[in-house]
mmCIF file of C-alpha atoms and ligand atoms in Angstrom:
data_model
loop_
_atom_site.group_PDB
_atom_site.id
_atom_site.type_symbol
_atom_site.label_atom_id
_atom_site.label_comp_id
_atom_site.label_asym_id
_atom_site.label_seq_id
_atom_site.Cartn_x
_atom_site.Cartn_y
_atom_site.Cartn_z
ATOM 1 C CA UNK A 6 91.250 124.387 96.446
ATOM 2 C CA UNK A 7 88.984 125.374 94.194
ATOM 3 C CA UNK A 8 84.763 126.154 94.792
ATOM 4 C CA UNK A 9 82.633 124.181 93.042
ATOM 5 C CA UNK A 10 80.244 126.333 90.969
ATOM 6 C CA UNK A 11 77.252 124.383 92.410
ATOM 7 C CA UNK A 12 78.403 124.889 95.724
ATOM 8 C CA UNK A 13 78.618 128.542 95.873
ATOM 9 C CA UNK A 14 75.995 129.935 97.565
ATOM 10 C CA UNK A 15 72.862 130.255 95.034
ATOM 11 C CA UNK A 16 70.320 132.830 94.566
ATOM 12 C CA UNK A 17 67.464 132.696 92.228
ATOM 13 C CA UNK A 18 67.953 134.793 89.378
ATOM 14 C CA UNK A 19 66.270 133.939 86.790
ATOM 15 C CA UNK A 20 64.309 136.843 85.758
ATOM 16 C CA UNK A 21 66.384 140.055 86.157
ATOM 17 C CA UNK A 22 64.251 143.300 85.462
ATOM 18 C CA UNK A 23 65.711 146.559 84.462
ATOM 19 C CA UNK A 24 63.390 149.299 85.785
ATOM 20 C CA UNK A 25 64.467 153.376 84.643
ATOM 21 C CA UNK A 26 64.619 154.810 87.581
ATOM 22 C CA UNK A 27 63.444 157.918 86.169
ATOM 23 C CA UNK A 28 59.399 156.494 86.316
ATOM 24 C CA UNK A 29 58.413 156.254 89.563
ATOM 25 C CA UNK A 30 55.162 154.074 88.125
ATOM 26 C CA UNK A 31 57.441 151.540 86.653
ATOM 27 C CA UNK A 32 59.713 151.720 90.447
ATOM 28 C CA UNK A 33 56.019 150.830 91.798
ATOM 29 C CA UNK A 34 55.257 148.094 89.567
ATOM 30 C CA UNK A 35 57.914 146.100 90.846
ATOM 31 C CA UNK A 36 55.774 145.266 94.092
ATOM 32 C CA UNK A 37 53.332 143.150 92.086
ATOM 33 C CA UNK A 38 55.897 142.091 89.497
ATOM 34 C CA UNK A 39 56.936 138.097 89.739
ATOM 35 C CA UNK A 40 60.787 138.739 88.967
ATOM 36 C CA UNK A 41 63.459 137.201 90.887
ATOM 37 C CA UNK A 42 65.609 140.638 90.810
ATOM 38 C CA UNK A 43 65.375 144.386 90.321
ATOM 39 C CA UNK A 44 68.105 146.250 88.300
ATOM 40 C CA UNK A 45 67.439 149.806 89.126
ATOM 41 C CA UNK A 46 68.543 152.202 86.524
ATOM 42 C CA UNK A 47 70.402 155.117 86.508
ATOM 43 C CA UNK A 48 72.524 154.215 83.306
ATOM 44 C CA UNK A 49 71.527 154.202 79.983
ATOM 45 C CA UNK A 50 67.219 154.098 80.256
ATOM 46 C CA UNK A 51 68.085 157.613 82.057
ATOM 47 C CA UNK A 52 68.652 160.729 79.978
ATOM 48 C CA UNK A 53 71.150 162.983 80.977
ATOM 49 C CA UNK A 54 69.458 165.890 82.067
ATOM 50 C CA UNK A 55 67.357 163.826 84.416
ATOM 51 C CA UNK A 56 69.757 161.863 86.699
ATOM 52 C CA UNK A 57 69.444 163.978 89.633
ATOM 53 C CA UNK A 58 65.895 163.409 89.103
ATOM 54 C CA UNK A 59 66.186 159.692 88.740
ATOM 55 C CA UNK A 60 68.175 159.520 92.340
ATOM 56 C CA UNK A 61 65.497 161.575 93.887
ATOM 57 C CA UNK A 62 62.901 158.838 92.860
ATOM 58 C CA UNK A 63 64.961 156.457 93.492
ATOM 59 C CA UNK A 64 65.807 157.000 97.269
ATOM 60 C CA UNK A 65 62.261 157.997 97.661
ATOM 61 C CA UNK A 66 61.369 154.196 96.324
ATOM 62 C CA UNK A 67 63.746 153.112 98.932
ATOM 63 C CA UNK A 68 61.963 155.287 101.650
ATOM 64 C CA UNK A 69 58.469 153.487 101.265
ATOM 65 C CA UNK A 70 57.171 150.264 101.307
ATOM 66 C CA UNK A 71 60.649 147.584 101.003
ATOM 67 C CA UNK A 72 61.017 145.476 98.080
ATOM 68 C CA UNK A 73 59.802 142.234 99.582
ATOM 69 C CA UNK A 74 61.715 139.149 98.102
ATOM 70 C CA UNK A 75 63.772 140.268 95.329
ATOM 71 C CA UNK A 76 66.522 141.105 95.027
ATOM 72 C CA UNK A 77 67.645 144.849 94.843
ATOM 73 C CA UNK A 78 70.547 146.084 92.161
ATOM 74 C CA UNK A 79 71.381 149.655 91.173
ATOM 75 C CA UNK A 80 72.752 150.305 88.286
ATOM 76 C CA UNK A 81 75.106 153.196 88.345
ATOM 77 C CA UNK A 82 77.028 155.454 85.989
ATOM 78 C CA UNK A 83 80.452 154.499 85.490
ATOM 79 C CA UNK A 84 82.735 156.567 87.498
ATOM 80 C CA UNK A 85 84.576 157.851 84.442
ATOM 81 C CA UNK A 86 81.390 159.689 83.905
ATOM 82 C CA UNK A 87 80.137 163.146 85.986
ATOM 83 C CA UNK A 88 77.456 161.048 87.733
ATOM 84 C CA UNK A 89 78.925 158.112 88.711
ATOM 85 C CA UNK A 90 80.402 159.358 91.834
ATOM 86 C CA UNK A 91 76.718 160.675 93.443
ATOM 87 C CA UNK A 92 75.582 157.106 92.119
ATOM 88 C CA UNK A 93 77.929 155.653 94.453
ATOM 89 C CA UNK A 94 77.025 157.991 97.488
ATOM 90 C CA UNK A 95 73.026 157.091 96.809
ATOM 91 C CA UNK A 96 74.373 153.452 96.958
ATOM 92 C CA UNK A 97 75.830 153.711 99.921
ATOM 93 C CA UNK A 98 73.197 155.798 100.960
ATOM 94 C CA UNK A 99 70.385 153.379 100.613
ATOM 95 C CA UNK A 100 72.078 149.719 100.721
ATOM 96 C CA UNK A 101 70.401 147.676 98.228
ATOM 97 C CA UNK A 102 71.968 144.196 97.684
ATOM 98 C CA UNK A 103 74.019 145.064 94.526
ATOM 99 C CA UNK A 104 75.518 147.807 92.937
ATOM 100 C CA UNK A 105 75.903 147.616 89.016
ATOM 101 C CA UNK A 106 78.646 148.683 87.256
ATOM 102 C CA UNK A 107 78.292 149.265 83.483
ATOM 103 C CA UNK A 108 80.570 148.966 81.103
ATOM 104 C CA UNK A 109 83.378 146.863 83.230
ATOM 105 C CA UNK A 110 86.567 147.051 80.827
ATOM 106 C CA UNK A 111 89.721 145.199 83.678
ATOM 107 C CA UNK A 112 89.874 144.119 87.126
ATOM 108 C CA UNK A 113 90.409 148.034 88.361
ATOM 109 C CA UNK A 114 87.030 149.066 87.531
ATOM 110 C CA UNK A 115 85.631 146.598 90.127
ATOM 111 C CA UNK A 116 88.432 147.467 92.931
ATOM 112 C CA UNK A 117 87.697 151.200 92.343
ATOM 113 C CA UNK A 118 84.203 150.291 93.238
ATOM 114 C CA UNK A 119 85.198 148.404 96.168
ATOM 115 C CA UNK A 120 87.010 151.014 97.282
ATOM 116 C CA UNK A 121 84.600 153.654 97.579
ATOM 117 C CA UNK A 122 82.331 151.084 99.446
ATOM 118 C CA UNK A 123 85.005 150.435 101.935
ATOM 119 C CA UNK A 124 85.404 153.741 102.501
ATOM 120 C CA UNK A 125 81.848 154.519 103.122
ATOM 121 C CA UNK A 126 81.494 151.151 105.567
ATOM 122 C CA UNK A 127 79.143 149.580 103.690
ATOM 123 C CA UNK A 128 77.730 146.319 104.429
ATOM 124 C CA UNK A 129 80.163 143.332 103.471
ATOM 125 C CA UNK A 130 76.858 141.789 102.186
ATOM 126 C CA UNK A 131 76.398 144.358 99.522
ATOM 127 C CA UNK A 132 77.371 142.961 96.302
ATOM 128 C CA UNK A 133 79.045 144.561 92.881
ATOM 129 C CA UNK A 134 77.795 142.988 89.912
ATOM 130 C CA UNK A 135 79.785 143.955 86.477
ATOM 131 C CA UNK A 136 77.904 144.444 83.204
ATOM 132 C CA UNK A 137 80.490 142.904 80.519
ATOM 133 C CA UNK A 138 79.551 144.807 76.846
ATOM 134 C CA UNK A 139 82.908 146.128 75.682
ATOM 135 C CA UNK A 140 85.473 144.436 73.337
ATOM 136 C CA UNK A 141 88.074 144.829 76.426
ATOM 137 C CA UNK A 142 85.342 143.882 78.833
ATOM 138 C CA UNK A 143 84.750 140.285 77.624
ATOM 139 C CA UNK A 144 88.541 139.778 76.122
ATOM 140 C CA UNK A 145 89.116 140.063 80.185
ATOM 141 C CA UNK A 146 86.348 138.236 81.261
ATOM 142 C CA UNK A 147 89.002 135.767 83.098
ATOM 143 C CA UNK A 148 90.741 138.090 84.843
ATOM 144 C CA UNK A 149 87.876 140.429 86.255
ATOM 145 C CA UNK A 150 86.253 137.196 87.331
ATOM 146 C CA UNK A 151 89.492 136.142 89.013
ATOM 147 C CA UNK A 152 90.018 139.149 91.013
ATOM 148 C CA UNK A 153 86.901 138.310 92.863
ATOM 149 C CA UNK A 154 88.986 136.148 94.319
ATOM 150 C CA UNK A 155 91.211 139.440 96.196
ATOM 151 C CA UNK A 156 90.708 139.342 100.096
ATOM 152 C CA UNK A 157 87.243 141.415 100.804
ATOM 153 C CA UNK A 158 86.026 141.209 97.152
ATOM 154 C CA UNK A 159 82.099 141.857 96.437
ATOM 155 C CA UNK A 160 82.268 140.727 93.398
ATOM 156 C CA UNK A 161 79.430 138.536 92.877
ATOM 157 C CA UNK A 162 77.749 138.457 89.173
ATOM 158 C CA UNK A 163 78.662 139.792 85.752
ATOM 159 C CA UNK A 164 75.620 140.808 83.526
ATOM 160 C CA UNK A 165 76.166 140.155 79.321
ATOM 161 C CA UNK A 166 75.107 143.427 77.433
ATOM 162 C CA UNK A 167 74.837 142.564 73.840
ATOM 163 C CA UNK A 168 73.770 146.131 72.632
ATOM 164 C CA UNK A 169 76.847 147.913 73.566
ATOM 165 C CA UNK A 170 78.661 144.985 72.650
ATOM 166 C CA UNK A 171 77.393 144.875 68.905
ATOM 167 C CA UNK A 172 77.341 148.799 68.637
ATOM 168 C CA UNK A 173 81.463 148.298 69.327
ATOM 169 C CA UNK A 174 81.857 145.523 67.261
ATOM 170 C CA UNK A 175 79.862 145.332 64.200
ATOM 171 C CA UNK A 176 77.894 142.045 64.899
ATOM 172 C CA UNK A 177 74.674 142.441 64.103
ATOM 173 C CA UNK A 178 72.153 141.367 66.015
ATOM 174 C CA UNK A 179 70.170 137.969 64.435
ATOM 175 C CA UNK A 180 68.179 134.999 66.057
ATOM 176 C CA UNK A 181 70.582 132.466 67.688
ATOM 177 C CA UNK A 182 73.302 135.334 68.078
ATOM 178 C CA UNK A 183 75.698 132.898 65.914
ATOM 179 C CA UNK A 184 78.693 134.967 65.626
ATOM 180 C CA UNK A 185 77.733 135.955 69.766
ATOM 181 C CA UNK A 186 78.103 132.727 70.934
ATOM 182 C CA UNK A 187 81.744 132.068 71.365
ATOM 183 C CA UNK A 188 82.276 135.150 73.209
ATOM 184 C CA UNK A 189 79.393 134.365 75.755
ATOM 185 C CA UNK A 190 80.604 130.901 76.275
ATOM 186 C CA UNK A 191 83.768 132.420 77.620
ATOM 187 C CA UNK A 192 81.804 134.504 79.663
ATOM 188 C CA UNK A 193 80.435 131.324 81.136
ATOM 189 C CA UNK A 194 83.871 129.850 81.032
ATOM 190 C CA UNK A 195 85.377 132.635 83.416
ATOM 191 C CA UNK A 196 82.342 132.795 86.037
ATOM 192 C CA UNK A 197 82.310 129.236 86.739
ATOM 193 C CA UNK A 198 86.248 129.222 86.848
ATOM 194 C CA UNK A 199 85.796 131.707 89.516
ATOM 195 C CA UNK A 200 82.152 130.784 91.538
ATOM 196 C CA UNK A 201 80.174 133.941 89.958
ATOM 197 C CA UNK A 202 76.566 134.592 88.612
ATOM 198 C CA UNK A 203 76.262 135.044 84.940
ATOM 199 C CA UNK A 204 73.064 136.404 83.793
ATOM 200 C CA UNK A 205 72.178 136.902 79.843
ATOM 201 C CA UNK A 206 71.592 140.212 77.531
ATOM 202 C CA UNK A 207 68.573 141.894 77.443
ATOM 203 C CA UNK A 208 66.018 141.069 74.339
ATOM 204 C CA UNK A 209 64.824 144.260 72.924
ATOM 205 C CA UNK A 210 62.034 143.200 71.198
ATOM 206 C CA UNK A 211 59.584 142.798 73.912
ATOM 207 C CA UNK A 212 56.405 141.895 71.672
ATOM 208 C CA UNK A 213 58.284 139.201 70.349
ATOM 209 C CA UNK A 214 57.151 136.507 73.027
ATOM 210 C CA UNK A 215 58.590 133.133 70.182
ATOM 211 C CA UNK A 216 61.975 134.875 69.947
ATOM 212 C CA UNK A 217 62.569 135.283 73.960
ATOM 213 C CA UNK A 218 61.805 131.957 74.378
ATOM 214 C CA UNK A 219 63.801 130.517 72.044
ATOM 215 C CA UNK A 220 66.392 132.779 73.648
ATOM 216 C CA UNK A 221 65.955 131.891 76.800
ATOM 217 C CA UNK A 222 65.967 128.414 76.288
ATOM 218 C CA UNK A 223 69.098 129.297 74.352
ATOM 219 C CA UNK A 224 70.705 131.036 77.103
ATOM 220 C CA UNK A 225 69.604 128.386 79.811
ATOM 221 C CA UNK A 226 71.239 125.653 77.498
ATOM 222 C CA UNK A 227 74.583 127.696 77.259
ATOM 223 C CA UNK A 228 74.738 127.894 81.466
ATOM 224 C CA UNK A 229 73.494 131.280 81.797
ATOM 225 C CA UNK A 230 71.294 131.514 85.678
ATOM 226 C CA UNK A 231 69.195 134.113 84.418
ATOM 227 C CA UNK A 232 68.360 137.057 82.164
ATOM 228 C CA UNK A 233 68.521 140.666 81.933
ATOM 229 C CA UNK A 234 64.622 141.857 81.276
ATOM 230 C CA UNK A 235 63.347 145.018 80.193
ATOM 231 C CA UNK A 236 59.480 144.551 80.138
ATOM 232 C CA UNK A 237 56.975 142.620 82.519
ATOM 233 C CA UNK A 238 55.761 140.979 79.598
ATOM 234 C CA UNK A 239 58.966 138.935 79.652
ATOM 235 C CA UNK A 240 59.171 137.390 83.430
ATOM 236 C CA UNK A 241 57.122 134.617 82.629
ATOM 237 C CA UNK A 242 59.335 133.305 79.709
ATOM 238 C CA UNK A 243 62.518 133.545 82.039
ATOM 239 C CA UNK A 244 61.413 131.800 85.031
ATOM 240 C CA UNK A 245 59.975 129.173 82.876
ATOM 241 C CA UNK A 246 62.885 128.450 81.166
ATOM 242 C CA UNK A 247 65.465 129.115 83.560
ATOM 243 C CA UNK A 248 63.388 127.079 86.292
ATOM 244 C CA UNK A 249 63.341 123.122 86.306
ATOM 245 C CA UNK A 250 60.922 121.568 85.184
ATOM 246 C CA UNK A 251 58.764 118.738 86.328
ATOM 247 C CA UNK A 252 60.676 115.800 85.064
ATOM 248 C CA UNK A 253 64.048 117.684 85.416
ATOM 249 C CA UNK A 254 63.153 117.637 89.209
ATOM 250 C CA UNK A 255 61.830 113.869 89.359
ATOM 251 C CA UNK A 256 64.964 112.801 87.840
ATOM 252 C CA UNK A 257 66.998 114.869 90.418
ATOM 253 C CA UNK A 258 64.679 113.227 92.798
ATOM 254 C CA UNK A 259 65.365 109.767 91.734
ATOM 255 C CA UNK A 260 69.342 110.243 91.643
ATOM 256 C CA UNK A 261 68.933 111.544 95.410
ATOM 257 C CA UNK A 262 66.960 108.449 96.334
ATOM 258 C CA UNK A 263 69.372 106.007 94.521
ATOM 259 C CA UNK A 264 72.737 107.518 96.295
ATOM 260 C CA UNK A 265 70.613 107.268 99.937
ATOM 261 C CA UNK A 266 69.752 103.694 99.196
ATOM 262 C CA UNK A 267 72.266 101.477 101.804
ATOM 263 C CA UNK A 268 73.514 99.474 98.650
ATOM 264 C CA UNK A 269 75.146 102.506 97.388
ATOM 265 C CA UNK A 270 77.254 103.066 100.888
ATOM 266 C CA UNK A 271 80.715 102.991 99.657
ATOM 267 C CA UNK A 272 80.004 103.825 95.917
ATOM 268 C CA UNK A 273 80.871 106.325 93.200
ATOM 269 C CA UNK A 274 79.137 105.345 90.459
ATOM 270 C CA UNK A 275 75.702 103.182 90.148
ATOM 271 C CA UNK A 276 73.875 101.618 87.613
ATOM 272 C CA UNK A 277 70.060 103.358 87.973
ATOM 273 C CA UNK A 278 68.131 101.492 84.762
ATOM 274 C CA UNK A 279 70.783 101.061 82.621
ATOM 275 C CA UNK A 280 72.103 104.639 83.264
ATOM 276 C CA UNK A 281 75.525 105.618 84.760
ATOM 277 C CA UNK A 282 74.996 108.232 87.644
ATOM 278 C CA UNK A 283 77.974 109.388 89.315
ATOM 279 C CA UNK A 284 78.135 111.578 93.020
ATOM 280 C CA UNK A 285 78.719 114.649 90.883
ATOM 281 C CA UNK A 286 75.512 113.819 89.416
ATOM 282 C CA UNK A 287 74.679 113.959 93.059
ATOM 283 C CA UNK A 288 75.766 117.321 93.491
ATOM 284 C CA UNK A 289 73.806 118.370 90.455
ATOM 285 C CA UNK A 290 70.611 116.982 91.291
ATOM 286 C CA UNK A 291 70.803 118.716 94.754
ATOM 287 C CA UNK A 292 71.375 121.511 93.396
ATOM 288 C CA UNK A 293 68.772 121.514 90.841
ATOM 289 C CA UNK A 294 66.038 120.615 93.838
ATOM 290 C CA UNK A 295 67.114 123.101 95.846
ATOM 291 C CA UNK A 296 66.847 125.680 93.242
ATOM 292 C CA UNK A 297 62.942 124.358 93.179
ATOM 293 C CA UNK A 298 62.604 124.489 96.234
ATOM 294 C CA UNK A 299 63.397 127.901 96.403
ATOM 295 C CA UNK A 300 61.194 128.740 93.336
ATOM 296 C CA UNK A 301 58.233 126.547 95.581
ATOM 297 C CA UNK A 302 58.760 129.337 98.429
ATOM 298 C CA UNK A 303 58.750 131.936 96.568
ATOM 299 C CA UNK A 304 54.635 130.555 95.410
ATOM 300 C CA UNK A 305 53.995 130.184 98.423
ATOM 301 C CA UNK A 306 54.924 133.107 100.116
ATOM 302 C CA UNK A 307 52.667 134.958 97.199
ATOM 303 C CA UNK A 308 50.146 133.020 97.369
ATOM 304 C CA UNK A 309 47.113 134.650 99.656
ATOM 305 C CA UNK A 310 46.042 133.710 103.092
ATOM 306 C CA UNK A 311 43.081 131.292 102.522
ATOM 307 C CA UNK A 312 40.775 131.324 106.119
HETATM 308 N N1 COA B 22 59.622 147.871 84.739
HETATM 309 C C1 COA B 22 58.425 148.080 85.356
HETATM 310 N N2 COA B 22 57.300 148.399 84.696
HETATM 311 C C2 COA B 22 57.400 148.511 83.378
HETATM 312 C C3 COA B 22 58.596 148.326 82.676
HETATM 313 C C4 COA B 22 59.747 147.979 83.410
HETATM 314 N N3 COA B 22 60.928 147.792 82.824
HETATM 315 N N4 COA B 22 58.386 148.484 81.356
HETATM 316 C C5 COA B 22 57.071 148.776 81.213
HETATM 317 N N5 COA B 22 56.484 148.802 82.441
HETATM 318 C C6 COA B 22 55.083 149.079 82.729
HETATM 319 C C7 COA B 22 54.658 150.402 82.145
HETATM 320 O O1 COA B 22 54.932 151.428 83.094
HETATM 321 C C8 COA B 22 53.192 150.168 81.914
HETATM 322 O O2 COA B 22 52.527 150.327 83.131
HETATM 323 P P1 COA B 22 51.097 151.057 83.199
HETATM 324 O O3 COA B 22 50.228 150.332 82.215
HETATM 325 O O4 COA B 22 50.675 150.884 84.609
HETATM 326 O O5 COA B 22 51.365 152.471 82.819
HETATM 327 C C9 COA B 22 53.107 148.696 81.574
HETATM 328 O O6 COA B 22 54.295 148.102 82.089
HETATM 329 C C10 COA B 22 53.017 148.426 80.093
HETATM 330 O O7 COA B 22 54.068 149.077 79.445
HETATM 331 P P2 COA B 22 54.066 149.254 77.851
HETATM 332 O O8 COA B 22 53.080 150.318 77.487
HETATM 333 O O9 COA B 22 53.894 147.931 77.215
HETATM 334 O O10 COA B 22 55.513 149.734 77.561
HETATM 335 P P3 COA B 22 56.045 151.234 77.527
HETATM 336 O O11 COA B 22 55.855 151.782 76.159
HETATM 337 O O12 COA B 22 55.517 152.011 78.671
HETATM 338 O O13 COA B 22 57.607 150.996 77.776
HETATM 339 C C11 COA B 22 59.878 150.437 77.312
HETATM 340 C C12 COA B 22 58.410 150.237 76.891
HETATM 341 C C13 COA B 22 60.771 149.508 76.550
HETATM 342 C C14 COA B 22 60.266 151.901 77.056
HETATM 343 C C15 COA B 22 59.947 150.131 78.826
HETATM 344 O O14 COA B 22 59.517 148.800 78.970
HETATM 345 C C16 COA B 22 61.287 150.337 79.475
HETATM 346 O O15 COA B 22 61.679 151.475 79.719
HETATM 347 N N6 COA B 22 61.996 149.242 79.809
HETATM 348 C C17 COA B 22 63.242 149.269 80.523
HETATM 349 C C18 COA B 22 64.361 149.822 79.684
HETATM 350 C C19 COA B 22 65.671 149.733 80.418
HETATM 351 O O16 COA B 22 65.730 149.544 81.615
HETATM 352 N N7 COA B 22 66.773 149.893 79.668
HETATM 353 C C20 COA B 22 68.082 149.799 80.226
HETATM 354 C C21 COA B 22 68.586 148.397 80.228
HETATM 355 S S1 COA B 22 68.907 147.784 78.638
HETATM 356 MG MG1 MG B 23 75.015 149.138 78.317
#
């Protein structure tokens, strides 16, 4: 039988930040920064000359003070390149929560991943995310997504990148990514088929605070958990739009409250004011207050000790 995608187990990710690995101030930053997730990178924000020296900082990150409530991704080189491989090692190495892997074209490019962290023992809780930004990549969206269905599969979250996906095809990049669209939606399509994340493209145009919210609010209205980040300046635009807000909650609340009431023992569907709710509305809404719930502790645990 198949998961329900609100059932799966759910993380908050609704700001993702990419950090280069290469500046160890940036790597630092992320103590103080209020994003739900860290990509570290060692792909593309990395120049080639410098990869050895983006590890180095890297594991030394790793060595200090731990990343306290977010959630830790490194981006690797693919393993078609002459990095990829010591990517994997530092992986294993230093067990974040996720490894990254760009440029995810078929199912094999996830199992050859897998592989490498079998072989090494790594934790079954460390993850493999897939960054889908090639023609083949999202024409196979379905059937990477699928294979996380294989016995011992990490797969766990695929990450849209529109920039290597318009420098392949042509489309150029305009507000309300028109021509995007379909080819995002069946992103969504084959992640919820198959109980994934999805999280959406970067926005490169980081002064632009009007633009990421509209595309935010975009992304949140096409299904999308979260987005891929490349400033600070953009958390707060993500977790506001990816977050419920007030009245989303009280409804969810109220649909809650209405299902517990004894008259609705027995029942699928109720009448609340003149408005059909169904139990999979049920679902929904528990979702939806769990996901603020988490979002509450998350405050919380910030906020400081008053004495
Ligand atoms: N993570 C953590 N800190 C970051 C950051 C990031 N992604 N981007 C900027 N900062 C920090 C800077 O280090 C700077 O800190 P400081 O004032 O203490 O020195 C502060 O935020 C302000 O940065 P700003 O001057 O506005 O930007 P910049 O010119 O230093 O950097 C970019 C702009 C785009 C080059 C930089 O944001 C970046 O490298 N982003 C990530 C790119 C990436 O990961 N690409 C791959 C995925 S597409
Ligand atoms: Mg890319």
């Amino acid at each position: 039988m198949s998961q329900s995608p609100l059932t799966r187990s759910m993380n908050l990710r609704r700001s993702v930040l990419s950090v280069p690995a290469i500046i160890p101030r940036a790597l630092e930053k992320t103590h103080q920064l209020d994003c739900d997730s860290v990509i570290f990178d060692l792909e593309d924000s990395v120049a080639p000359e410098k990869k050895a020296e983006a590890r180095e900082n890297l594991a030394a990150f790793f060595r200090g003070k731990p990343l306290e409530g977010k959630e830790r991704i490194i981006r690797i080189n693919g393993l078609d390149t002459i990095w990829g491989r010591a990517d994997m090692d530092l992986v294993s190495t230093l067990g974040p929560d996720a490894v990254l892997l760009p440029k995810v074209d078929e199912p094999q490019d996830i199992m050859a991943v897998g592989d490498i962290l079998a072989d090494a023992d790594a934790p079954e809780e460390l993850r493999i995310w897939a960054m889908i930004e090639t023609p083949r990549g999202v024409l196979n969206a379905a059937a990477i997504a699928e294979s996380g269905r294989t016995a011992g599969s990490r797969l766990d979250c695929f990450v849209v990148g529109l920039n290597d996906l318009r420098k392949e095809t042509g489309v150029l990049p305009q507000p309300g990514r028109q021509y995007l669209v379909p080819w995002l939606m069946q992103v969504i399509l084959a992640v919820r088929a198959y109980g994934l994340g999805a999280i959406d493209s970067v926005f490169n145009d980081f002064k632009d605070s009007d633009a990421l919210d509209a595309e935010c609010a975009e992304a949140r209205a096409m299904g999308f958990d979260g987005k891929m980040l490349i400033h600070p300046a953009q958390i707060e635009a993500a977790n506001r739009n990816f977050g419920p807000d007030a009245s989303a909650i009280a409804e969810a609340q109220a649909i809650i409250k209405a299902f517990a009431d004894p008259t609705a023992d027995g029942l699928n569907v109720i009448n609340a004011n003149g408005r059909m709710i169904e139990r999979l509305h049920l679902v929904q809404a528990e979702t939806l207050v769990h996901k603020a719930r988490l979002i509450a502790e998350r405050q919380s645990a910030k906020r400081p000790e008053t004495k």
